[in-house]
Coordinates of C-alpha atoms in Angstrom, one line a residue:
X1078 CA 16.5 60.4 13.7
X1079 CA 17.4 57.5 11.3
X1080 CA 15.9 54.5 11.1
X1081 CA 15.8 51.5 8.6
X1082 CA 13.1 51.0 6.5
X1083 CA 11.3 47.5 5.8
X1084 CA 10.1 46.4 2.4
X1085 CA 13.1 47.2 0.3
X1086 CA 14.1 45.3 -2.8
X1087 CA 15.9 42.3 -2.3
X1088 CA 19.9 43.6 -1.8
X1089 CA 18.9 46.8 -0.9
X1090 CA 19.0 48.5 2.5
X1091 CA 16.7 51.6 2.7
X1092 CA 17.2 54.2 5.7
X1093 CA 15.4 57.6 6.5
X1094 CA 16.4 60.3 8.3
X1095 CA 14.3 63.2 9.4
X1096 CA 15.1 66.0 11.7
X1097 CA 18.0 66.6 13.9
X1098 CA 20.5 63.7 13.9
X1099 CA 22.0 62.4 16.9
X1100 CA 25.8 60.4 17.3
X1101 CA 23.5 57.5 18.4
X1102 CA 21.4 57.2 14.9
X1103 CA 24.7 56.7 13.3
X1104 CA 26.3 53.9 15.7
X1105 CA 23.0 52.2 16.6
X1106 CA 21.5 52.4 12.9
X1107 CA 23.4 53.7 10.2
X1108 CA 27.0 52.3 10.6
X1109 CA 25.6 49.0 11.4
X1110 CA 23.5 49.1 8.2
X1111 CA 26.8 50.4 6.1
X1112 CA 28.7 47.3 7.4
X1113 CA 25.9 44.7 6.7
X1114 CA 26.0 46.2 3.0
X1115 CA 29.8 46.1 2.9
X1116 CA 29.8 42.7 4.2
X1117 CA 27.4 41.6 1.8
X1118 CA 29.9 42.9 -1.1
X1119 CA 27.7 45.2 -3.0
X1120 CA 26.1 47.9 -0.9
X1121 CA 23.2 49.8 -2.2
X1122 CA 21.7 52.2 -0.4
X1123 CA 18.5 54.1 -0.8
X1124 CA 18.7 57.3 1.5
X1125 CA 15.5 59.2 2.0
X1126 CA 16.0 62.4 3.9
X1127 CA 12.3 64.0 4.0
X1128 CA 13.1 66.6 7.0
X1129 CA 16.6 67.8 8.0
X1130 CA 17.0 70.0 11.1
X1131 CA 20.6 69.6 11.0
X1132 CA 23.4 67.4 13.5
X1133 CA 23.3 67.0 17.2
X1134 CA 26.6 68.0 19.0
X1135 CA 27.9 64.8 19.7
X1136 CA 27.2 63.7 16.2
X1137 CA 29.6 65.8 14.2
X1138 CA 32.4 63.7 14.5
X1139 CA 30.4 60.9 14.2
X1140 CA 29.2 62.0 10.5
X1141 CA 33.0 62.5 9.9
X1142 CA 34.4 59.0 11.1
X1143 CA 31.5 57.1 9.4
X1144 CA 32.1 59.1 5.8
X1145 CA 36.1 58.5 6.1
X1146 CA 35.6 54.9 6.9
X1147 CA 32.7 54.6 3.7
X1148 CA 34.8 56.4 1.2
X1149 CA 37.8 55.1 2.2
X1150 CA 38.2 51.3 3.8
X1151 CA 35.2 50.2 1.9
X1152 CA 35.2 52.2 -1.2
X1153 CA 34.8 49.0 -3.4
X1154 CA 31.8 47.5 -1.4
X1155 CA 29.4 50.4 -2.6
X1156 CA 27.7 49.5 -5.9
X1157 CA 24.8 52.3 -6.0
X1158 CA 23.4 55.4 -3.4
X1159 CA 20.3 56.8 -4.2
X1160 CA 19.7 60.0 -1.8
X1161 CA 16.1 60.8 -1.8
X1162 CA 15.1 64.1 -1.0
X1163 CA 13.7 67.4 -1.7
X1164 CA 15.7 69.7 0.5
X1165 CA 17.6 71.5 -2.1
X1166 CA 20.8 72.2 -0.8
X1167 CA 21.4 68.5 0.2
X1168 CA 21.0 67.5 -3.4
X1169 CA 23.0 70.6 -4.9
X1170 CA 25.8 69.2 -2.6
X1171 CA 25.4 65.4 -3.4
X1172 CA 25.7 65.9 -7.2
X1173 CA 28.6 68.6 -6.8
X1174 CA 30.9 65.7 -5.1
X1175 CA 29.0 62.6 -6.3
X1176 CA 32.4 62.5 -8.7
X1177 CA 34.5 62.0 -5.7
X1178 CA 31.7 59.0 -3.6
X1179 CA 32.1 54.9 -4.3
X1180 CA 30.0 53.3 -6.6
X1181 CA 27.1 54.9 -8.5
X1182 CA 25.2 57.6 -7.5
X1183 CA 21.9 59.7 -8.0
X1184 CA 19.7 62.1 -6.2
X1185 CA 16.1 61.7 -6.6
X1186 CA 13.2 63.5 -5.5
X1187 CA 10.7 62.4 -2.6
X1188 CA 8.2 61.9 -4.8
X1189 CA 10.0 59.6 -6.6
X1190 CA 11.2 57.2 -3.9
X1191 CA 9.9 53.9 -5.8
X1192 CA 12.0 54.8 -8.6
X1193 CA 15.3 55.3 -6.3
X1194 CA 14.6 51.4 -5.1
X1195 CA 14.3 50.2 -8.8
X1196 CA 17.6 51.7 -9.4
X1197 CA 19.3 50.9 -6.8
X1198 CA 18.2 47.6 -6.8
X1199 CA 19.3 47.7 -10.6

């Protein structure tokens, strides 16, 4: 599930996803969150990913449209990504190909979620 998170910094829009993720969580939350950001001209995102049980069927291609369509069309839109999380692989991954993503990037740790807002916000 993803859902957006109230209470973040002025400019920034904070989402979390925990558990398995479903097609629906990225058309009814997390695209409509990317284009509000894109929109805005300066998206910065704070991603907190506490629990990951992994992608539901139908969601797959989802996860593949909306990634195209972020790093792609609306490459200069993205200002910073902070991807909160403690589930190692995830972040191993993000920092191997954070080279490649839009904007700035960093991987923080769950426990340091208030700093991931600063800097995003930044």
């Amino acid at each position: 599930m993803i859902e957006r998170v109230a209470g973040a910094p002025a400019g920034v829009i904070e989402l979390r996803a925990t558990g398995k993720l479903s097609k629906e969580d990225y058309t009814e939350v997390l695209e409509p969150a990317l284009r509000e950001g894109v929109d805005s001209g300066e998206l910065r995102l704070v991603f907190a990913m506490p629990a990951f049980d992994g992608l539901e069927h139908g969601a797959w291609a989802e996860d593949m449209k909306t990634g195209l369509r972020a790093w792609v069309r609306d490459h200069a839109a993205w200002k910073r990504f902070a991807l909160v999380t403690d589930i190692e692989w995830i972040a191993k991954a993000m920092r191997a190909f954070a080279w490649m993503a839009p904007g700035e990037v960093r991987v923080f740790p769950i426990a340091e979620l208030a700093a991931a807002r600063e800097w995003a916000a930044g």
